[in-house]
JSON list of C-alpha atoms in Angstrom, two decimals:
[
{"chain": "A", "resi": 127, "resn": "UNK", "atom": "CA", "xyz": [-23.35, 16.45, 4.14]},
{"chain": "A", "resi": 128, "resn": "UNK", "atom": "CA", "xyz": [-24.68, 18.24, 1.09]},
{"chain": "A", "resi": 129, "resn": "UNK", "atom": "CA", "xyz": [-23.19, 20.91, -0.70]},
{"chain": "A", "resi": 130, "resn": "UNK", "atom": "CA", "xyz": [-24.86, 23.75, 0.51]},
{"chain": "A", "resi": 131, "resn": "UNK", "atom": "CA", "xyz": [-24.57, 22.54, 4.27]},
{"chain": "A", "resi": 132, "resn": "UNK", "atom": "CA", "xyz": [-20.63, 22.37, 3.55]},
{"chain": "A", "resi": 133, "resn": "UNK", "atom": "CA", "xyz": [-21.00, 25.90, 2.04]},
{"chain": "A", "resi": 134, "resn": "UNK", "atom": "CA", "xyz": [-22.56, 26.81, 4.95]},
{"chain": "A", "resi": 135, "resn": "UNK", "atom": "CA", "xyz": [-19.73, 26.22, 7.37]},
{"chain": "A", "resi": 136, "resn": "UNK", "atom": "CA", "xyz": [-17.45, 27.09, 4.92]},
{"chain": "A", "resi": 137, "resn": "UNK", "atom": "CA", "xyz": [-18.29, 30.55, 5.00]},
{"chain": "A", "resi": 138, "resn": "UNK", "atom": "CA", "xyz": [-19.18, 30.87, 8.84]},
{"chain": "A", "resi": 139, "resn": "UNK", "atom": "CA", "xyz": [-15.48, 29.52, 8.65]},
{"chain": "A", "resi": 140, "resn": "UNK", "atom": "CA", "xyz": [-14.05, 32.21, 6.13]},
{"chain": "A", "resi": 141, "resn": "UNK", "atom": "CA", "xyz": [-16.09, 35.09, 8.63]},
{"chain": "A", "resi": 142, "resn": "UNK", "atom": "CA", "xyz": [-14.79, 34.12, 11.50]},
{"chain": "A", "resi": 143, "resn": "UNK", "atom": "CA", "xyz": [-11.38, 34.06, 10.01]},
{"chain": "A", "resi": 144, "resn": "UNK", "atom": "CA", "xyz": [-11.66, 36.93, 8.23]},
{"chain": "A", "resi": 145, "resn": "UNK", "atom": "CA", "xyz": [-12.76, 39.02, 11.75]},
{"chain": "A", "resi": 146, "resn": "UNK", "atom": "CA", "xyz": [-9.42, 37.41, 13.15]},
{"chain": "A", "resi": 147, "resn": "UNK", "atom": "CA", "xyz": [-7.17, 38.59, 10.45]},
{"chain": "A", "resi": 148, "resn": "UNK", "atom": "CA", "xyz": [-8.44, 41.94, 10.50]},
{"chain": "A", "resi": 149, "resn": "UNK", "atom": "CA", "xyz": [-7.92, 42.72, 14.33]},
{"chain": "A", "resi": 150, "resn": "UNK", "atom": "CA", "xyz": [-11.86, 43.29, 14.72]},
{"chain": "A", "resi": 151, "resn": "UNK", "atom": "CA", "xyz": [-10.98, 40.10, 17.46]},
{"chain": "A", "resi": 152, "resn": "UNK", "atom": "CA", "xyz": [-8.07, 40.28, 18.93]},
{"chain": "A", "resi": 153, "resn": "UNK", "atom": "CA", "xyz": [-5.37, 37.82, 20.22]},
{"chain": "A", "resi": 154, "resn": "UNK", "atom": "CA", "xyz": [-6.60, 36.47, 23.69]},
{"chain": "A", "resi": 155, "resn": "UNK", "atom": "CA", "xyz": [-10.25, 38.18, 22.89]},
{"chain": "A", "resi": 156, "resn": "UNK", "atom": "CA", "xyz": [-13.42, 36.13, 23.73]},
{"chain": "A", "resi": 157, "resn": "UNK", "atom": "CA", "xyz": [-15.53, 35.60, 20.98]},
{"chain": "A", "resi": 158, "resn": "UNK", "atom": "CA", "xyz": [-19.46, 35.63, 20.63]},
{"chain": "A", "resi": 159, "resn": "UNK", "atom": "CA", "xyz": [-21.47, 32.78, 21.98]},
{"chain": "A", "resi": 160, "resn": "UNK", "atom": "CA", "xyz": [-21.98, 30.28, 19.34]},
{"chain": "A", "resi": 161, "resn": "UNK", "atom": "CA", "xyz": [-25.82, 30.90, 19.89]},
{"chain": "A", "resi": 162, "resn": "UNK", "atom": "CA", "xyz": [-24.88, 34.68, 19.00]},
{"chain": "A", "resi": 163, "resn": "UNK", "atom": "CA", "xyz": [-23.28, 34.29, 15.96]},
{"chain": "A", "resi": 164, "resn": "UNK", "atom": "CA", "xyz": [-25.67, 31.40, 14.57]},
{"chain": "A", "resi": 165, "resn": "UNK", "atom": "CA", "xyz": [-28.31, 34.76, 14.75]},
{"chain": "A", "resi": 166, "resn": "UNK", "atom": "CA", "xyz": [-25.80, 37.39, 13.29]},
{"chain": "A", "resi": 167, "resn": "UNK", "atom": "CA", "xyz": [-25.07, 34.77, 10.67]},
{"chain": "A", "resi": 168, "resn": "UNK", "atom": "CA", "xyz": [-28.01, 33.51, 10.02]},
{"chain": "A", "resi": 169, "resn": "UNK", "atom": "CA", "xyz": [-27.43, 29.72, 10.43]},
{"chain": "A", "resi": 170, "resn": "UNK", "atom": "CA", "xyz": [-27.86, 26.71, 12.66]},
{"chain": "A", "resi": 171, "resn": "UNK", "atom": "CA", "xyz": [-25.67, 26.71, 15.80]},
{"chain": "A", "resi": 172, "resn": "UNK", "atom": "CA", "xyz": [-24.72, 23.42, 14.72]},
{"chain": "A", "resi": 173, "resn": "UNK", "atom": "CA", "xyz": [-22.98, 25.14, 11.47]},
{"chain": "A", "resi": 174, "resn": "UNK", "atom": "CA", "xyz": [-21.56, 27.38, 14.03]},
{"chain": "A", "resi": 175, "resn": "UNK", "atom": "CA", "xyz": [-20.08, 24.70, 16.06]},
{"chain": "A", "resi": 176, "resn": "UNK", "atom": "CA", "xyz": [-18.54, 23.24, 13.06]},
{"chain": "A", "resi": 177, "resn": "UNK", "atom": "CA", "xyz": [-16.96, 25.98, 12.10]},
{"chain": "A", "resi": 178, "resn": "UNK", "atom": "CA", "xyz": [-14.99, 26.81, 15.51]},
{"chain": "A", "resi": 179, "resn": "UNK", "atom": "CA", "xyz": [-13.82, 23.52, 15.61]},
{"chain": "A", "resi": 180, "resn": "UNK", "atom": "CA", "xyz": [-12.65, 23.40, 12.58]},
{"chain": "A", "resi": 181, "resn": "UNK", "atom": "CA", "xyz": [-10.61, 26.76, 13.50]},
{"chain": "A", "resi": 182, "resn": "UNK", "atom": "CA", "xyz": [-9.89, 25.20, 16.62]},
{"chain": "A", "resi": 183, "resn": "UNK", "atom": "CA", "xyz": [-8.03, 21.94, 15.14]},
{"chain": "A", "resi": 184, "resn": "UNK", "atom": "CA", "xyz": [-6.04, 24.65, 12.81]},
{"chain": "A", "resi": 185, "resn": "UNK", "atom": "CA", "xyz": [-5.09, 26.49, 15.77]},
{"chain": "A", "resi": 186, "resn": "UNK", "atom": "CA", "xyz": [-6.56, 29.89, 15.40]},
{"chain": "A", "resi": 187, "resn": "UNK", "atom": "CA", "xyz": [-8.61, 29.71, 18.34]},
{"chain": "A", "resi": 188, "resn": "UNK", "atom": "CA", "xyz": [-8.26, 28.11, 22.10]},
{"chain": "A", "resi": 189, "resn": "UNK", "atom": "CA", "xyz": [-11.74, 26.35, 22.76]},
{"chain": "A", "resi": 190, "resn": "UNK", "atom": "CA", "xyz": [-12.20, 25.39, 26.69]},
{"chain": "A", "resi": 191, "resn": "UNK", "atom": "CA", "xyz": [-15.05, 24.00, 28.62]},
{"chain": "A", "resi": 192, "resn": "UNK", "atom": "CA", "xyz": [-16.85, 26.33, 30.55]},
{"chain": "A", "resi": 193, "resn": "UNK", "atom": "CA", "xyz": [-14.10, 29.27, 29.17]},
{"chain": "A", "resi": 194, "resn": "UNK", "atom": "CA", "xyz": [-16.05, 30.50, 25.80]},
{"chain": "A", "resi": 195, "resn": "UNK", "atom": "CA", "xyz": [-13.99, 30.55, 22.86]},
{"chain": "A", "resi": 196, "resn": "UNK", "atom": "CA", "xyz": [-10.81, 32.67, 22.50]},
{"chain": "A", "resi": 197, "resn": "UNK", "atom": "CA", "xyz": [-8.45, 33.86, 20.03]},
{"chain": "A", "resi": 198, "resn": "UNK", "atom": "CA", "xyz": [-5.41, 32.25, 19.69]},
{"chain": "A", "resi": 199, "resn": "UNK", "atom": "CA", "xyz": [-3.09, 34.47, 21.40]},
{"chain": "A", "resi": 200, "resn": "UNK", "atom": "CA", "xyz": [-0.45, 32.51, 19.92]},
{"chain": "A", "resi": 201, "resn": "UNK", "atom": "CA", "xyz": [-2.15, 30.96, 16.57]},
{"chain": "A", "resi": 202, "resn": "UNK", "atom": "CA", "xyz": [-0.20, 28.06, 15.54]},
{"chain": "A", "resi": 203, "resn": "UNK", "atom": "CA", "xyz": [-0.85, 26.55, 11.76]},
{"chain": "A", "resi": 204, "resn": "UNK", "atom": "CA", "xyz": [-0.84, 22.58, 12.46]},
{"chain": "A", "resi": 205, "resn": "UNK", "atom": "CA", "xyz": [-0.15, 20.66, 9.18]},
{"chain": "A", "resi": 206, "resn": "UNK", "atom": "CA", "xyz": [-2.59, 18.18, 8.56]},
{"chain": "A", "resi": 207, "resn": "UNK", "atom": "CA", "xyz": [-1.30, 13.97, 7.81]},
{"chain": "A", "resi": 208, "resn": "UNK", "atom": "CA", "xyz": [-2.94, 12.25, 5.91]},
{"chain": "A", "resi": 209, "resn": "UNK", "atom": "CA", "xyz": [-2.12, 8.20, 5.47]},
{"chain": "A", "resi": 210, "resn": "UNK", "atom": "CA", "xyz": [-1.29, 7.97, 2.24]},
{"chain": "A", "resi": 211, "resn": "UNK", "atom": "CA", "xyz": [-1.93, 4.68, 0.36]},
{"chain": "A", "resi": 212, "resn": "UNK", "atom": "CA", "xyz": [2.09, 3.82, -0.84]},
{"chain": "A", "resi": 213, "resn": "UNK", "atom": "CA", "xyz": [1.21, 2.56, -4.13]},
{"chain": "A", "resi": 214, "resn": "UNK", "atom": "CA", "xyz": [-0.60, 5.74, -5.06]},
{"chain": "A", "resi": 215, "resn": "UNK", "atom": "CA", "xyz": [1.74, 8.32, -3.86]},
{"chain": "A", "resi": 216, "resn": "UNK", "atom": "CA", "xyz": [4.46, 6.10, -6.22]},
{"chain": "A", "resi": 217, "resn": "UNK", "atom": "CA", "xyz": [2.40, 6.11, -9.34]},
{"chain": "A", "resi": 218, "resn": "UNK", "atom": "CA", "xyz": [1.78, 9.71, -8.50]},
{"chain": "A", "resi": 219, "resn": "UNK", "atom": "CA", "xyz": [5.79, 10.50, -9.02]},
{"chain": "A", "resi": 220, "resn": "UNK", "atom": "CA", "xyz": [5.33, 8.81, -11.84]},
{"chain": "A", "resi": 221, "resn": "UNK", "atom": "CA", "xyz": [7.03, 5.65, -11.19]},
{"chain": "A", "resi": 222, "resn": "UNK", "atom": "CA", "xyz": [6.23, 1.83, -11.77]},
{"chain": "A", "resi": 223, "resn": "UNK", "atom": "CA", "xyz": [4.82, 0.93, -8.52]},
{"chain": "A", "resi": 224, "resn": "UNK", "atom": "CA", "xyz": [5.82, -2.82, -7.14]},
{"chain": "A", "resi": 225, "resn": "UNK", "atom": "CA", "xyz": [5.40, -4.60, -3.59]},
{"chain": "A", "resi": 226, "resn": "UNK", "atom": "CA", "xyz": [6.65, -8.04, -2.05]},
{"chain": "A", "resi": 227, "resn": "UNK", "atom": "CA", "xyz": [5.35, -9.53, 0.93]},
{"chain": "A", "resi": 228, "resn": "UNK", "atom": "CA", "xyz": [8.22, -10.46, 3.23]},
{"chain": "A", "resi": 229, "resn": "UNK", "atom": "CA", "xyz": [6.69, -11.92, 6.39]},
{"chain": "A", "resi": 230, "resn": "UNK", "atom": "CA", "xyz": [2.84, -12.50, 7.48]},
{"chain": "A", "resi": 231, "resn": "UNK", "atom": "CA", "xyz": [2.24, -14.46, 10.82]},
{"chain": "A", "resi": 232, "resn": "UNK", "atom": "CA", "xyz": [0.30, -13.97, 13.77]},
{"chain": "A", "resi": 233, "resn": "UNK", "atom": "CA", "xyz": [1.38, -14.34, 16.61]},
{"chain": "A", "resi": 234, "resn": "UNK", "atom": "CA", "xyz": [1.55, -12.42, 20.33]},
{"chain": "A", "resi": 235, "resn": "UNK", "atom": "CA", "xyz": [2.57, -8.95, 20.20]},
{"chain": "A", "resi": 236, "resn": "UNK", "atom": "CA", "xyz": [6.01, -7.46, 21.71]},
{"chain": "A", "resi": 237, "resn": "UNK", "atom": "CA", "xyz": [6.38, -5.51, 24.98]},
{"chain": "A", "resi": 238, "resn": "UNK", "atom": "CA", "xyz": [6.38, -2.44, 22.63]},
{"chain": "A", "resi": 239, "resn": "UNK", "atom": "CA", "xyz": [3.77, -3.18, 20.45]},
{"chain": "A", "resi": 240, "resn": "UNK", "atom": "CA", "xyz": [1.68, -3.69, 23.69]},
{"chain": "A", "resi": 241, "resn": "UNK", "atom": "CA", "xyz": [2.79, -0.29, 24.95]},
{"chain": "A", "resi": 242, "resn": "UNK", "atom": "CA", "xyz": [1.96, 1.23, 21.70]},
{"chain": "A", "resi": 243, "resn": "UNK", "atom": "CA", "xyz": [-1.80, -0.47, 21.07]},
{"chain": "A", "resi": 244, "resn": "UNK", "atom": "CA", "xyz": [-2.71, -0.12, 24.25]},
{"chain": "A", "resi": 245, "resn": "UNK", "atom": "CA", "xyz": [-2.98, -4.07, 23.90]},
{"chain": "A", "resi": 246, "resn": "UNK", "atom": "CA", "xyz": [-1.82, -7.15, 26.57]},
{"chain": "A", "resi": 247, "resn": "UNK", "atom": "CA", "xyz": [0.54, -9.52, 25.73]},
{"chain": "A", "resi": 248, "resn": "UNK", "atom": "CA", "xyz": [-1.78, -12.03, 25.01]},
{"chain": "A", "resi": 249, "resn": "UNK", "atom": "CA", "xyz": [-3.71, -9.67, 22.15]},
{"chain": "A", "resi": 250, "resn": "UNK", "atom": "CA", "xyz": [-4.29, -12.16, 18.63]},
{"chain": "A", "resi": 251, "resn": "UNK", "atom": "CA", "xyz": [-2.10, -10.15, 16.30]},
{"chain": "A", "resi": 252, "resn": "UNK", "atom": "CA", "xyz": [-1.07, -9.94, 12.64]},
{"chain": "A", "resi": 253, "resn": "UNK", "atom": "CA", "xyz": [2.81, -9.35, 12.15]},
{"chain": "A", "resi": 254, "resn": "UNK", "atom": "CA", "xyz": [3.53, -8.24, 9.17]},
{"chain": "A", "resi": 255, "resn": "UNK", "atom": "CA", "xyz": [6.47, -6.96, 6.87]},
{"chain": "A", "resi": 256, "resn": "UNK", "atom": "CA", "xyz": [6.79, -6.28, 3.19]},
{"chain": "A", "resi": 257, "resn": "UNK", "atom": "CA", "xyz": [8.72, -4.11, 0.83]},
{"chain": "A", "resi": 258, "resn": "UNK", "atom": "CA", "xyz": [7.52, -1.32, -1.52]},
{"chain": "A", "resi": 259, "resn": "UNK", "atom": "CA", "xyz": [9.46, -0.86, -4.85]},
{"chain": "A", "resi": 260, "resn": "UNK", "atom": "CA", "xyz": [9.41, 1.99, -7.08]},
{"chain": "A", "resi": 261, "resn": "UNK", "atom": "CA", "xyz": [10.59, 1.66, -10.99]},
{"chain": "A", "resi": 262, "resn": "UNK", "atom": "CA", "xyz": [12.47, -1.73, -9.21]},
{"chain": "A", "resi": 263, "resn": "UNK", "atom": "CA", "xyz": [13.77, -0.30, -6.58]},
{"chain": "A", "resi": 264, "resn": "UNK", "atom": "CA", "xyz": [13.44, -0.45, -2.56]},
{"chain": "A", "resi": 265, "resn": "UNK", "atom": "CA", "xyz": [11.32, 2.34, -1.83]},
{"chain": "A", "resi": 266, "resn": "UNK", "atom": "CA", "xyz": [9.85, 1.45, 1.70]},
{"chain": "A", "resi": 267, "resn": "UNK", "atom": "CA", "xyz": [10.41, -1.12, 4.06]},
{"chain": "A", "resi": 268, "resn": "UNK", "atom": "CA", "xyz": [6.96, -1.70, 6.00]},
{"chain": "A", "resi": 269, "resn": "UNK", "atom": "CA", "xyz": [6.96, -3.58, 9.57]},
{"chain": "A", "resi": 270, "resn": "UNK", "atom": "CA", "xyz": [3.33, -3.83, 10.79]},
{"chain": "A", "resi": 271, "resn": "UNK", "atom": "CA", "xyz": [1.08, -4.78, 13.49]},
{"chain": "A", "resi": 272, "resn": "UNK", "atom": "CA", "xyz": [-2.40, -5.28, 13.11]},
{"chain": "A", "resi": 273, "resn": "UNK", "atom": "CA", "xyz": [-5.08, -5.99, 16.03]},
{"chain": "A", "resi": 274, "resn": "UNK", "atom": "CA", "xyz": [-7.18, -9.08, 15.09]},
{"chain": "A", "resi": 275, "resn": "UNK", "atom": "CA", "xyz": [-9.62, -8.05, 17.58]},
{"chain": "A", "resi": 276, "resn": "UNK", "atom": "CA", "xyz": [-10.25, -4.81, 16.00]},
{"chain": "A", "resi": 277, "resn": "UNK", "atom": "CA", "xyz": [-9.90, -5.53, 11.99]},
{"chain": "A", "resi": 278, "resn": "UNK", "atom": "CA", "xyz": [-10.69, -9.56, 12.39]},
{"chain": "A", "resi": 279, "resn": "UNK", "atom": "CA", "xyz": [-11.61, -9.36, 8.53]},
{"chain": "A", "resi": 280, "resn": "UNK", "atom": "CA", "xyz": [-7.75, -8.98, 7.68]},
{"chain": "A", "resi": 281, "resn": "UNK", "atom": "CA", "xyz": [-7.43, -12.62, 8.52]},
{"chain": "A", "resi": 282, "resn": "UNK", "atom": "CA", "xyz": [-9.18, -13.10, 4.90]},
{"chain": "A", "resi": 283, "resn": "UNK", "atom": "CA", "xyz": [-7.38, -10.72, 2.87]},
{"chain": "A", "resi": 284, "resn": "UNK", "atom": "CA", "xyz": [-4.37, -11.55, 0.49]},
{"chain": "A", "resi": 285, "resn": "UNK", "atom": "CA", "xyz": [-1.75, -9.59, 1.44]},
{"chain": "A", "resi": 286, "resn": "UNK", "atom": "CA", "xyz": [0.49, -10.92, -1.04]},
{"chain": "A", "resi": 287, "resn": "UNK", "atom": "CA", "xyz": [-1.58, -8.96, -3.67]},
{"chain": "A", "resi": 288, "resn": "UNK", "atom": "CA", "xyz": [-2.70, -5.85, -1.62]},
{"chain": "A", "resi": 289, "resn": "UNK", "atom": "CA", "xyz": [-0.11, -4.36, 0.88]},
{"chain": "A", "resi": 290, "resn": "UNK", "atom": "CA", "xyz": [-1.53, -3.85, 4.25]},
{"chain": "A", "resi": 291, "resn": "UNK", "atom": "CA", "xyz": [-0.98, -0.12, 4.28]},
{"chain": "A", "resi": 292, "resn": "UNK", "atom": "CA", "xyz": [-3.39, -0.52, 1.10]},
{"chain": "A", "resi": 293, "resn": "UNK", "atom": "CA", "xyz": [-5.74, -2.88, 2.43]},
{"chain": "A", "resi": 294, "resn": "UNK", "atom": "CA", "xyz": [-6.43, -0.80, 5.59]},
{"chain": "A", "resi": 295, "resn": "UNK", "atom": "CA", "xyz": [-6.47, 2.17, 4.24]},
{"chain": "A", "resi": 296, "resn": "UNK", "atom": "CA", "xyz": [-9.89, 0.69, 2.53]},
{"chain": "A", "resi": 297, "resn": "UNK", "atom": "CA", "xyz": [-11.25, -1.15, 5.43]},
{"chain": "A", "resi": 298, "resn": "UNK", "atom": "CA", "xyz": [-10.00, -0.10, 8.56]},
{"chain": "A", "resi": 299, "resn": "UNK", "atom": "CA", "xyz": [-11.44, 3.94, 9.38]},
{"chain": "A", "resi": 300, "resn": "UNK", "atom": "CA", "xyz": [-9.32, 5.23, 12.38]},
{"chain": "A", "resi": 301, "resn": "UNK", "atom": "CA", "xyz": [-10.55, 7.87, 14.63]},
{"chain": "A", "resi": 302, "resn": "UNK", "atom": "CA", "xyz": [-7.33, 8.96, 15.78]},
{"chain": "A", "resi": 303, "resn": "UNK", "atom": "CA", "xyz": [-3.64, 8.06, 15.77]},
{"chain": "A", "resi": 304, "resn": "UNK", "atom": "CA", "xyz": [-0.14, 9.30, 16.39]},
{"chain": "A", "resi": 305, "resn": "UNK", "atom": "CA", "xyz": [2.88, 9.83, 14.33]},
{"chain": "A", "resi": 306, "resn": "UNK", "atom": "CA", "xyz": [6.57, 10.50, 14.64]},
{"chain": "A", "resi": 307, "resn": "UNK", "atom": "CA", "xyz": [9.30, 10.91, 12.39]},
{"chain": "A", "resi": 308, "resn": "UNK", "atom": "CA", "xyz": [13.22, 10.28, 13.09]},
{"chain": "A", "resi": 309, "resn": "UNK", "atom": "CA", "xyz": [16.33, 9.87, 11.58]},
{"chain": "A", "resi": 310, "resn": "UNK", "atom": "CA", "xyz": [18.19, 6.08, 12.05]},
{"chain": "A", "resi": 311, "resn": "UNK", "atom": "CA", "xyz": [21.38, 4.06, 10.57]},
{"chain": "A", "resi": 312, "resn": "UNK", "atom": "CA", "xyz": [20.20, 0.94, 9.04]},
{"chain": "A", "resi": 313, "resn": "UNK", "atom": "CA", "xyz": [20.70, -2.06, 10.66]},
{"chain": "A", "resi": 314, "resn": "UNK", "atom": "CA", "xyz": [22.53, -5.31, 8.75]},
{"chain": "A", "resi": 315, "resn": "UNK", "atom": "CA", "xyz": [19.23, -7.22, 7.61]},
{"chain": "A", "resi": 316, "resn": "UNK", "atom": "CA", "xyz": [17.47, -3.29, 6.74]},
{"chain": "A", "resi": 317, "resn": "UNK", "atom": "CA", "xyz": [19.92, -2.46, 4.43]},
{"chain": "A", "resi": 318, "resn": "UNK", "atom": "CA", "xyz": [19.94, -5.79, 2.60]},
{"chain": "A", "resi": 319, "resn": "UNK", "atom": "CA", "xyz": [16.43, -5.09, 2.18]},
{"chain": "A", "resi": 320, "resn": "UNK", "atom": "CA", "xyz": [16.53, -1.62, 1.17]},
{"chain": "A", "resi": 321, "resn": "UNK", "atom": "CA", "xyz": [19.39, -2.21, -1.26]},
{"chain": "A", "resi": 322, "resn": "UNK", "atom": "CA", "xyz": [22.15, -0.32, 0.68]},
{"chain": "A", "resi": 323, "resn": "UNK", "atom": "CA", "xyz": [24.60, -0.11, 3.60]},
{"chain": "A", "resi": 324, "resn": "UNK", "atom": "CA", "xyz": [24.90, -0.85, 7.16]},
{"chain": "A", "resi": 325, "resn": "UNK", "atom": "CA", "xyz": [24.82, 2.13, 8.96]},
{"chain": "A", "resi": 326, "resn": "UNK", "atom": "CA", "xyz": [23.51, 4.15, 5.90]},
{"chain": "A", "resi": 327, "resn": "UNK", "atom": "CA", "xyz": [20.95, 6.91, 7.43]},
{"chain": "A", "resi": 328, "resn": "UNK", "atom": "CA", "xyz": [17.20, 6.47, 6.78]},
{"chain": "A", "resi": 329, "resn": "UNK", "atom": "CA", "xyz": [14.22, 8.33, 7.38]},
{"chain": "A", "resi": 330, "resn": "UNK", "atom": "CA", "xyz": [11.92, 6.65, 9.96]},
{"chain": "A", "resi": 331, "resn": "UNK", "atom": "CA", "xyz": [7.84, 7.02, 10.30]},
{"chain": "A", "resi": 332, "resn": "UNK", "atom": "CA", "xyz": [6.29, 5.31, 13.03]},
{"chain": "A", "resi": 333, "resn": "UNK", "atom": "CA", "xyz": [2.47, 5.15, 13.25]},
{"chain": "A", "resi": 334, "resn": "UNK", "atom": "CA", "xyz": [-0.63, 4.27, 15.52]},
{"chain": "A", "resi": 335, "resn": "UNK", "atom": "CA", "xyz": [-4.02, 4.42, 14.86]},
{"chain": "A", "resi": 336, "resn": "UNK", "atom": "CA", "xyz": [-7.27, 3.76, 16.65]},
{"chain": "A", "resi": 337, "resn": "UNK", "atom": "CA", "xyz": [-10.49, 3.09, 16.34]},
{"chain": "A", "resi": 338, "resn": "UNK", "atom": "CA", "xyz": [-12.01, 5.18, 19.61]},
{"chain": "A", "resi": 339, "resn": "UNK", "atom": "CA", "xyz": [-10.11, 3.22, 22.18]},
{"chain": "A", "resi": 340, "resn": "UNK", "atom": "CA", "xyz": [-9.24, 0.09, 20.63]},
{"chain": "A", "resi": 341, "resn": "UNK", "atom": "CA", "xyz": [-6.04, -0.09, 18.33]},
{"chain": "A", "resi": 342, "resn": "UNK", "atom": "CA", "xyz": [-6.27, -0.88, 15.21]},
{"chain": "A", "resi": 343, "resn": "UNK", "atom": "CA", "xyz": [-2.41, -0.86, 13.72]},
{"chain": "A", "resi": 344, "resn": "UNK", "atom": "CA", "xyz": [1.19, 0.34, 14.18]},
{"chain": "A", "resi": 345, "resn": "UNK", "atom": "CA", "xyz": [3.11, 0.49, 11.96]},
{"chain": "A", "resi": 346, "resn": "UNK", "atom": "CA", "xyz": [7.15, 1.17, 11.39]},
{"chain": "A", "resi": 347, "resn": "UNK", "atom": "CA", "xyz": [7.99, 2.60, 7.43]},
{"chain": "A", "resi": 348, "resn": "UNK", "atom": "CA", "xyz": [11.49, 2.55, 7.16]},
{"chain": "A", "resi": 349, "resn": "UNK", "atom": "CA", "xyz": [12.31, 4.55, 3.57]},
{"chain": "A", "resi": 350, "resn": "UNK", "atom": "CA", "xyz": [15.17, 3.89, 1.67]},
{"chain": "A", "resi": 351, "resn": "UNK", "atom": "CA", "xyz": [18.14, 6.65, 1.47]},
{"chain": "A", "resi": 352, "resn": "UNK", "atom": "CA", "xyz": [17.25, 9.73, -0.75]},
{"chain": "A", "resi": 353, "resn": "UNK", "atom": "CA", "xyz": [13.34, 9.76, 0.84]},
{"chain": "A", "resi": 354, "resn": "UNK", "atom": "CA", "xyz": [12.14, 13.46, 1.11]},
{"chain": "A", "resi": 355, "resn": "UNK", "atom": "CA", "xyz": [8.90, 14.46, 2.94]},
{"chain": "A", "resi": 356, "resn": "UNK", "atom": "CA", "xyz": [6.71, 17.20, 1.66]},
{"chain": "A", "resi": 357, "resn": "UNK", "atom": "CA", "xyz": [3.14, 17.99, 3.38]},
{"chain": "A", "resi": 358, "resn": "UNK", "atom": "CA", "xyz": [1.29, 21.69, 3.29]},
{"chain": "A", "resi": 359, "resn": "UNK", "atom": "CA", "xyz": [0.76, 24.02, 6.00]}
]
């Protein structure tokens, strides 16, 4: 997309927001026909369409097939995830960034893993653990699953010299996933890797991603005690 095209949508963005903030549309209000406000803008429908969904996915409006397009009678800011490649958001504290593979094997996947993927029990798999470090210390304990079927070019890679988290990020594009976050005491053998104690509480991440309908990874970041989150709404 070139510059001007993202300028484009950019500002039939900004309008449209700007008409919402203002009260000239209303919570629960209908909004023009995208058709209608490519000709009171003065752009492609297509930059229109961009626009409203990009309002959409931040939860200002409430787009339904067949409905139109309404305000938001409820808007609801959604923060945006991205996956972050580990080494780079350690060097970006300003630490020493280090990694260890524990574990690589393939194998069958678990019951759970199956569940999660979407895959059957006899899916090819890549199991994989490993252990981030930053300025020498345990910083993220990684358990992974990775889809041969999907990604079958992370047979090749050397994983004992790019983490997986790393390696996908690079080669593996997702088109969607899920994530969810929890609090859990750390079991005998994860706090021997983490560098603390049995029961000690730890924040948990657990992630999915796909490729359309075929799973790609998921993926269980255990962080050692002390981990804060921080993401922008």
């Amino acid at each position: 997309m070139s510059a001007s095209e993202q300028t484009n949508w950019q500002s039939v963005h900004d309008e449209v927001l700007r008409r919402i903030h203002t009260r000239e549309w209303k919570p629960g209000d209908q909004i023009p026909k995208e058709v209608e406000l490519a000709e009171q803008l003065g752009c492609a429908r297509a930059t229109v369409n961009r626009a409203l969904r990009e309002l959409a996915a931040e939860g200002f409006l409430d787009r339904r097939r067949k409905a139109g397009t309404r305000v938001a009678t409820h808007p609801v800011r959604r923060a945006k995830l991205d996956i972050p490649v580990i080494r780079l958001e350690i060097e970006g504290r300003g630490q020493k960034y280090g990694y260890g593979l524990l574990l690589t094997e393939r194998r069958t996947p678990t019951p759970e893993i199956c569940a999660n993927l979407g895959v059957s029990a006899k899916s090819d798999m890549l199991h994989i653990s490993s252990l981030h470090l930053a300025d020498g210390k345990p910083y993220m304990f990684e358990e992974r699953w990775v889809s041969i079927n999907t990604v079958p070019e992370i047979v090749d890679a050397d994983l004992s010299k790019i983490s997986a988290n790393e390696w996908l990020v690079l080669h593996a594009p997702y088109t969607k996933g899920d994530i969810s976050f929890s609090a859990v005491l750390a079991s005998e053998l994860e706090a021997k890797i983490l560098r603390t104690h049995a029961g000690a509480p730890l924040f948990l991440m657990e992630r999915t991603t796909w490729e359309n309908d075929a799973g790609i990874t998921s993926a269980r970041l255990l962080f050692a005690p002390g981990y804060r989150m921080h993401s922008a709404i």
